[in-house]
Coordinates of C-alpha atoms and ligand atoms in Angstrom, one line a residue:
X1 CA 130.7 117.1 125.8
X2 CA 133.6 119.5 125.9
X3 CA 131.8 122.6 127.1
X4 CA 131.0 121.4 130.7
X5 CA 134.6 120.2 131.1
X6 CA 135.9 123.6 129.9
X7 CA 133.5 125.4 132.3
X8 CA 134.6 123.2 135.2
X9 CA 138.3 124.0 134.5
X10 CA 137.4 127.7 134.2
X11 CA 135.8 127.6 137.6
X12 CA 138.8 125.8 139.0
X13 CA 141.2 128.4 137.5
X14 CA 139.0 131.3 138.8
X15 CA 138.7 130.0 142.4
X16 CA 142.5 129.4 142.5
X17 CA 143.1 133.0 141.4
X18 CA 140.5 134.3 143.9
X19 CA 141.8 132.2 146.8
X20 CA 138.5 130.5 147.3
X21 CA 139.6 127.0 146.3
X22 CA 138.8 124.4 149.1
X23 CA 139.2 121.0 147.6
X24 CA 138.7 119.0 144.4
X25 CA 138.0 115.3 143.9
X26 CA 138.1 113.2 140.8
X27 CA 136.4 109.8 140.9
X28 CA 134.7 107.0 139.0
X29 CA 137.9 106.3 137.1
X30 CA 137.6 104.2 133.9
X31 CA 141.0 104.8 132.4
X32 CA 144.0 102.6 131.6
X33 CA 145.6 102.5 135.0
X34 CA 144.2 99.4 136.7
X35 CA 144.7 100.3 140.2
X36 CA 144.0 104.1 140.2
X37 CA 140.7 104.9 142.0
X38 CA 140.5 108.6 143.0
X39 CA 142.4 111.8 143.1
X40 CA 141.9 114.4 145.9
X41 CA 143.5 117.9 145.4
X42 CA 143.7 120.5 148.1
X43 CA 145.8 123.6 148.9
X44 CA 148.9 123.2 151.0
X45 CA 151.6 125.5 152.2
X46 CA 155.1 124.2 151.5
X47 CA 158.5 125.7 152.1
X48 CA 158.5 126.9 148.5
X49 CA 155.1 128.6 148.9
X50 CA 151.5 127.7 148.2
X51 CA 150.9 124.5 146.2
X52 CA 148.2 122.1 145.3
X53 CA 148.7 118.7 146.9
X54 CA 147.4 115.8 144.8
X55 CA 146.7 112.5 146.6
X56 CA 146.4 109.6 144.2
X57 CA 144.4 106.9 145.8
X58 CA 144.9 103.5 144.3
X59 CA 143.9 99.9 145.3
X60 CA 147.1 99.2 147.1
X61 CA 148.6 102.5 148.2
X62 CA 148.5 106.3 148.3
X63 CA 150.9 108.7 146.6
X64 CA 151.1 112.4 147.0
X65 CA 152.6 115.1 144.7
X66 CA 152.6 118.9 144.8
X67 CA 152.0 121.2 141.9
X68 CA 151.9 124.9 141.3
X69 CA 148.4 126.2 140.5
X70 CA 148.8 126.4 136.7
X71 CA 150.3 123.0 136.5
X72 CA 147.5 121.6 138.7
X73 CA 144.8 123.0 136.4
X74 CA 146.5 121.3 133.4
X75 CA 146.8 118.0 135.2
X76 CA 143.1 118.1 136.3
X77 CA 142.0 118.9 132.7
X78 CA 144.1 116.0 131.4
X79 CA 142.7 113.6 134.0
X80 CA 139.1 114.5 133.1
X81 CA 139.9 113.7 129.5
X82 CA 141.5 110.4 130.2
X83 CA 139.3 108.3 132.4
X84 CA 137.8 110.2 135.4
X85 CA 134.1 110.4 135.0
X86 CA 133.2 112.6 138.0
X87 CA 134.7 115.8 139.3
X88 CA 133.7 117.7 142.4
X89 CA 135.0 121.2 143.0
X90 CA 134.5 122.8 146.4
X91 CA 134.9 126.6 146.7
X92 CA 133.8 129.0 149.4
X93 CA 131.4 130.5 146.8
X94 CA 129.9 127.4 145.2
X95 CA 130.2 123.6 144.9
X96 CA 130.4 122.2 141.4
X97 CA 129.7 118.7 140.2
X98 CA 130.8 117.4 136.8
X99 CA 129.4 114.2 135.5
X100 CA 131.0 112.8 132.3
X101 CA 129.0 110.2 130.4
X102 CA 130.0 108.3 127.2
X103 CA 128.5 110.9 124.9
X104 CA 127.8 114.0 127.0
X105 CA 128.8 115.7 130.2
X106 CA 126.9 117.8 132.7
X107 CA 128.0 120.5 135.1
X108 CA 125.8 121.6 138.0
X109 CA 126.4 124.2 140.8
X110 CA 125.1 124.2 144.3
X111 CA 125.4 126.1 147.5
X112 CA 128.9 125.9 149.0
X113 CA 129.4 123.2 151.7
X114 CA 132.5 124.9 153.0
X115 CA 132.6 128.5 154.3
X116 CA 136.4 128.8 154.7
X117 CA 139.6 127.6 152.9
X118 CA 141.8 125.4 155.1
X119 CA 145.4 125.5 154.0
X120 CA 147.3 122.7 155.7
X121 CA 151.0 122.8 156.1
X122 CA 152.5 120.0 154.1
X123 CA 153.8 118.3 157.2
X124 CA 154.9 114.8 156.3
X125 CA 154.2 113.7 159.9
X126 CA 150.6 114.5 159.4
X127 CA 150.2 112.2 156.4
X128 CA 150.6 109.1 158.5
X129 CA 147.7 106.8 159.2
X130 CA 149.1 105.5 162.4
X131 CA 148.6 107.5 165.6
X132 CA 152.1 108.2 166.8
X133 CA 150.8 108.8 170.4
X134 CA 149.5 105.3 170.6
X135 CA 150.7 103.5 173.8
X136 CA 152.1 100.5 172.0
X137 CA 154.5 102.5 169.9
X138 CA 156.1 104.0 173.1
X139 CA 156.2 100.6 174.8
X140 CA 157.9 99.0 171.7
X141 CA 160.5 101.8 171.6
X142 CA 159.3 103.4 168.3
X143 CA 158.4 106.7 169.9
X144 CA 159.6 108.8 172.8
X145 CA 157.4 109.8 175.8
X146 CA 156.3 112.9 173.9
X147 CA 155.3 110.9 170.8
X148 CA 158.3 111.7 168.6
X149 CA 159.6 109.0 166.4
X150 CA 163.0 107.8 167.5
X151 CA 165.6 108.2 164.8
X152 CA 166.6 104.6 164.9
X153 CA 163.0 103.5 164.5
X154 CA 162.1 105.7 161.5
X155 CA 162.3 102.8 159.0
X156 CA 160.1 100.6 161.2
X157 CA 157.6 103.6 161.5
X158 CA 157.5 103.9 157.7
X159 CA 156.9 100.2 157.3
X160 CA 154.1 100.2 159.8
X161 CA 152.4 103.1 158.2
X162 CA 152.7 101.6 154.7
X163 CA 151.4 98.3 155.9
X164 CA 148.3 99.9 157.6
X165 CA 147.6 101.9 154.4
X166 CA 147.7 98.8 152.3
X167 CA 145.5 96.9 154.8
X168 CA 143.0 99.7 154.9
X169 CA 142.7 99.8 151.1
X170 CA 142.2 96.1 150.9
X171 CA 139.6 96.1 153.6
X172 CA 137.8 99.0 151.9
X173 CA 137.4 97.1 148.7
X174 CA 136.6 93.8 150.3
X175 CA 133.3 92.1 151.4
X176 CA 134.4 92.5 155.0
X177 CA 133.3 96.2 155.2
X178 CA 129.9 95.4 156.5
X179 CA 130.8 92.5 158.6
X180 CA 130.0 93.2 162.3
X181 CA 132.8 91.1 163.6
X182 CA 136.4 90.9 162.4
X183 CA 138.9 88.1 163.1
X184 CA 142.5 88.9 162.2
X185 CA 145.5 86.6 162.7
X186 CA 149.1 87.8 162.4
X187 CA 151.3 84.8 161.8
X188 CA 154.9 85.2 163.0
X189 CA 154.1 88.4 164.9
X190 CA 157.5 88.9 166.4
X191 CA 157.5 92.0 168.5
X192 CA 154.0 92.7 167.4
X193 CA 154.5 96.1 165.6
X194 CA 152.1 95.2 162.9
X195 CA 149.7 93.3 165.1
X196 CA 149.3 96.3 167.4
X197 CA 149.0 98.7 164.5
X198 CA 146.4 96.5 162.9
X199 CA 144.3 96.4 166.1
X200 CA 144.6 100.1 166.7
X201 CA 143.7 100.9 163.1
X202 CA 140.5 98.8 163.2
X203 CA 139.6 100.0 166.6
X204 CA 139.7 103.6 165.6
X205 CA 138.7 103.2 162.0
X206 CA 135.6 105.3 162.1
X207 CA 136.9 107.9 164.7
X208 CA 140.6 108.5 164.5
X209 CA 141.9 109.7 167.8
X210 CA 144.1 112.4 166.3
X211 CA 143.9 115.2 163.7
X212 CA 145.1 115.3 160.2
X213 CA 146.4 112.3 158.3
X214 CA 145.7 110.8 154.9
X215 CA 142.5 109.4 156.2
X216 CA 141.1 112.8 157.1
X217 CA 142.3 114.4 153.9
X218 CA 140.5 111.6 152.0
X219 CA 137.3 112.3 153.9
X220 CA 137.7 110.2 157.0
X221 CA 138.5 106.5 157.2
X222 CA 134.8 105.9 156.6
X223 CA 133.1 102.5 156.8
X224 CA 131.7 101.0 159.8
X225 CA 133.5 99.9 162.9
X226 CA 133.5 96.2 163.5
X227 CA 131.7 95.8 166.8
X228 CA 133.7 92.7 167.7
X229 CA 137.4 92.9 166.9
X230 CA 139.5 89.9 167.6
X231 CA 143.2 90.2 166.7
X232 CA 145.7 87.4 167.4
X233 CA 149.4 87.4 167.1
X234 CA 150.9 83.9 166.6
X235 CA 154.6 83.6 167.5
X236 CA 156.9 80.7 168.3
X237 CA 159.2 82.6 170.7
X238 CA 157.5 82.6 174.1
X239 CA 159.4 85.7 175.5
X240 CA 158.0 87.8 172.6
X241 CA 154.5 86.5 173.2
X242 CA 154.9 87.4 176.9
X243 CA 156.2 90.9 176.1
X244 CA 153.4 91.6 173.6
X245 CA 150.7 90.3 176.0
X246 CA 152.0 92.6 178.7
X247 CA 151.9 95.6 176.4
X248 CA 148.4 94.6 175.3
X249 CA 147.2 94.4 178.9
X250 CA 148.9 97.6 180.0
X251 CA 147.4 99.4 177.0
X252 CA 143.9 98.1 177.8
X253 CA 143.7 96.5 174.3
X254 CA 140.8 94.2 174.8
X255 CA 140.4 91.9 171.8
X256 CA 144.1 91.6 171.2
X257 CA 146.1 88.7 172.3
X258 CA 149.3 86.8 171.4
X259 CA 149.7 83.1 171.6
X260 CA 152.8 80.9 171.7
X261 CA 152.5 78.5 168.8
X262 CA 154.1 77.3 165.7
X263 CA 152.2 78.6 162.7
X264 CA 151.6 75.1 161.3
X265 CA 150.0 74.0 164.6
X266 CA 147.8 77.0 165.2
X267 CA 144.1 76.3 164.9
X268 CA 141.8 79.2 164.3
X269 CA 138.0 78.9 164.0
X270 CA 137.6 81.9 161.9
X271 CA 140.0 84.1 160.0
X272 CA 138.8 87.1 158.0
X273 CA 142.3 88.6 157.5
X274 CA 145.5 86.7 157.6
X275 CA 148.8 88.5 157.9
X276 CA 152.2 87.0 157.6
X277 CA 155.1 89.5 157.2
X278 CA 158.6 88.2 157.1
X279 CA 157.7 84.8 158.5
X280 CA 160.8 82.9 157.5
X281 CA 161.1 80.6 154.5
X282 CA 158.3 78.0 154.5
X283 CA 156.6 79.5 157.5
X284 CA 155.0 81.8 154.9
X285 CA 153.5 78.7 153.2
X286 CA 152.2 77.4 156.5
X287 CA 150.5 80.8 157.0
X288 CA 149.1 81.0 153.5
X289 CA 147.7 77.5 153.9
X290 CA 146.0 78.5 157.1
X291 CA 144.5 81.5 155.4
X292 CA 143.2 79.5 152.4
X293 CA 141.9 76.7 154.6
X294 CA 140.0 79.3 156.8
X295 CA 138.6 80.9 153.6
X296 CA 140.1 84.2 154.7
X297 CA 138.8 87.2 152.7
X298 CA 142.2 88.9 152.7
X299 CA 145.7 87.5 152.9
X300 CA 148.8 89.7 153.2
X301 CA 152.3 88.2 153.2
X302 CA 155.8 89.6 152.8
X303 CA 157.8 86.5 152.2
X304 CA 161.4 86.2 153.1
X305 CA 164.3 83.7 153.2
X306 CA 163.4 81.7 150.2
X307 CA 165.6 78.7 150.9
X308 CA 163.3 75.9 149.9
X309 CA 163.3 76.5 146.1
X310 CA 166.8 77.9 146.0
X311 CA 168.1 74.5 147.3
X312 CA 166.4 72.5 144.6
X313 CA 166.1 74.8 141.6
X314 CA 167.7 73.3 138.4
X315 CA 168.9 76.0 136.0
X316 CA 167.3 75.8 132.6
X317 CA 169.9 75.8 129.8
X318 CA 168.7 79.0 128.3
X319 CA 169.3 80.8 131.6
X320 CA 172.6 79.2 132.5
X321 CA 174.7 82.2 131.5
X322 CA 172.6 84.5 133.6
X323 CA 172.0 82.4 136.7
X324 CA 175.7 81.5 137.1
X325 CA 175.8 84.8 139.1
X326 CA 174.7 83.9 142.7
X327 CA 172.7 87.1 143.0
X328 CA 170.7 86.3 139.9
X329 CA 170.2 82.7 141.0
X330 CA 168.9 83.9 144.4
X331 CA 166.5 86.5 142.9
X332 CA 165.2 83.9 140.5
X333 CA 164.5 81.5 143.3
X334 CA 162.6 84.2 145.1
X335 CA 160.6 85.1 142.0
X336 CA 159.8 81.4 141.3
X337 CA 158.8 80.8 144.9
X338 CA 156.5 83.9 145.2
X339 CA 155.2 83.4 141.7
X340 CA 154.2 79.9 142.5
X341 CA 152.5 81.0 145.7
X342 CA 150.6 83.6 143.9
X343 CA 149.5 81.1 141.2
X344 CA 148.4 78.6 143.9
X345 CA 146.4 81.3 145.6
X346 CA 144.7 82.1 142.3
X347 CA 144.0 78.5 141.7
X348 CA 142.2 78.5 145.1
X349 CA 140.0 81.4 144.1
X350 CA 142.0 84.5 145.1
X351 CA 143.0 87.5 143.1
X352 CA 146.6 88.3 143.8
X353 CA 149.1 91.1 143.5
X354 CA 152.8 91.1 144.0
X355 CA 154.5 94.5 144.5
X356 CA 157.2 96.3 146.3
X357 CA 156.1 97.0 149.8
X358 CA 158.5 99.7 151.0
X359 CA 161.7 100.8 149.2
X360 CA 164.8 98.6 149.8
X361 CA 166.3 101.6 151.4
X362 CA 164.0 100.8 154.4
X363 CA 164.1 97.0 154.4
X364 CA 165.7 94.5 152.0
X365 CA 162.7 92.2 152.5
X366 CA 160.2 94.2 150.6
X367 CA 158.1 92.1 148.3
X368 CA 154.5 91.9 149.3
X369 CA 152.0 89.3 148.1
X370 CA 148.3 90.2 148.7
X371 CA 145.4 88.0 147.9
X372 CA 141.7 88.8 148.1
X373 CA 139.0 86.2 147.8
X374 CA 136.8 86.5 144.7
X375 CA 133.4 85.0 143.9
X376 CA 134.6 84.1 140.4
X377 CA 135.4 80.6 139.5
X378 CA 139.2 80.3 139.0
X379 CA 140.5 79.0 135.7
X380 CA 141.9 76.0 137.6
X381 CA 143.1 74.0 134.6
X382 CA 144.9 76.9 133.0
X383 CA 146.6 77.9 136.2
X384 CA 147.5 74.3 137.0
X385 CA 149.2 74.1 133.6
X386 CA 151.4 77.2 134.5
X387 CA 152.3 75.7 137.9
X388 CA 153.2 72.3 136.3
X389 CA 155.2 74.1 133.6
X390 CA 157.3 76.0 136.2
X391 CA 157.9 72.9 138.2
X392 CA 159.1 71.0 135.2
X393 CA 161.2 73.8 133.8
X394 CA 163.0 74.5 137.1
X395 CA 163.1 70.8 138.2
X396 CA 161.2 71.5 141.4
X397 CA 160.3 68.5 143.4
X398 CA 158.3 70.1 146.1
X399 CA 157.0 73.4 147.2
X400 CA 155.5 73.6 150.7
X401 CA 152.2 75.4 149.9
X402 CA 151.7 73.2 146.9
X403 CA 152.3 70.1 149.0
X404 CA 150.0 71.3 151.8
X405 CA 147.2 72.1 149.4
X406 CA 147.6 68.7 147.7
X407 CA 147.5 66.9 151.0
X408 CA 144.0 68.2 151.8
X409 CA 141.3 65.5 151.8
X410 CA 139.3 65.8 148.7
Ligands
LIG1 C1 161.4 88.5 161.0 S1 160.2 88.4 162.3 C2 158.9 89.4 161.6 C3 157.9 89.9 162.7 C4 156.7 90.7 162.2 N1 155.9 89.9 161.4 C5 157.2 91.9 161.5 O1 157.2 91.9 160.2 O2 157.5 92.9 162.1 C6 159.6 86.8 162.0 C7 158.9 86.2 163.3 O3 158.3 85.0 162.9 C8 158.5 84.0 163.9 N2 158.4 82.7 163.3 C9 159.1 82.2 162.2 N3 158.7 81.0 161.9 C10 157.6 80.7 162.7 C11 156.7 79.6 162.8 N4 156.8 78.6 162.0 N5 155.8 79.7 163.7 C12 155.6 80.8 164.6 N6 156.4 81.9 164.5 C13 157.4 81.8 163.6 C14 159.9 84.3 164.4 O4 160.1 83.8 165.7 C15 160.0 85.8 164.3 O5 159.6 86.4 165.5

């Protein structure tokens, strides 16, 4: 069992010393980290010299870290002994494949699939998924004529990229991958930053219009391109709808449109992916309800302005000494609201995740709730007990999503 791993590590050390290291990937992860999927390591040149860049690919995001060669070798060895079942090492001399089974491991060598080592500069700009030369970014004032990110738009730029990264991950692990048509609705689209980015991402998924980027480093965005892409932004403010439609027309973005409508009144025939970022207060619930009713495969929301629960929350005696502080009261109301939404989604057959979307340094509204439809029967009774318990404990009379779901004809 140990010998093939030792040999694989020896080959890695040797190719790093000889300067023939091209790339290494670790996959088929079976370890303790629930979201980790894959690690890709490749050489990069940083200000401090040559390093090995590790890209940690997980279900909801990507993270990168640089290591010196020796440290990188120890890390790889550790990962191979703690859950990764496959390792592929690409050198200009040979390719190596390591397969680790329950009781034994096997190392095989093959002809090299790379003839040269590419050392990328560790340019942060290049690690973005969004094409900064896209027309809509310029039209919305994110970039300059030459494609540079405006200083004042850096936070928005980061947010858009993070969002697209999360969206891509969810799509990759969903049943939508092989669907020939894709219907996406962005509720409360505002100035359309995310709607345009979503459209552009899916339009160019299989053939990015630019070089570099996380996608390329991870072996291309992969997957098939939906032949019919229909993206709709729903927004109550008509002047924003007009602005976005003008940009969509000027950019030649067929299949992308913005409609003036209240979320609750918007009727969609089909929704595969529902997006609702920072739709205020209970508009998030209206959007989630539309997604659930349309049986959307993926729902992504970043709730904000949690007024509904805050206004009616009764403080349990046990928490009185803590929730007397307005900031704690407010955060608890947010937690209860989003927690209830996540439980309701689970009761309706979704798998959910709540996490920090981007750091608070970039936006104070940073909680993200993602839901993916599963084929498994939800434990409805158990979930309902938790929902009822929360409602009783905090004296909640009504929560919008709960009420909408209850009002459906049975
Ligand atoms: C804070 S902005 C967020 C825009 C965009 N989703 C983003 O994250 O960049 C929220 C937008 O939702 C719109 N909105 C809020 N409630 C809505 C509703 N019930 N129906 C339609 N649009 C709504 C607002 O007009 C506003 O443009």
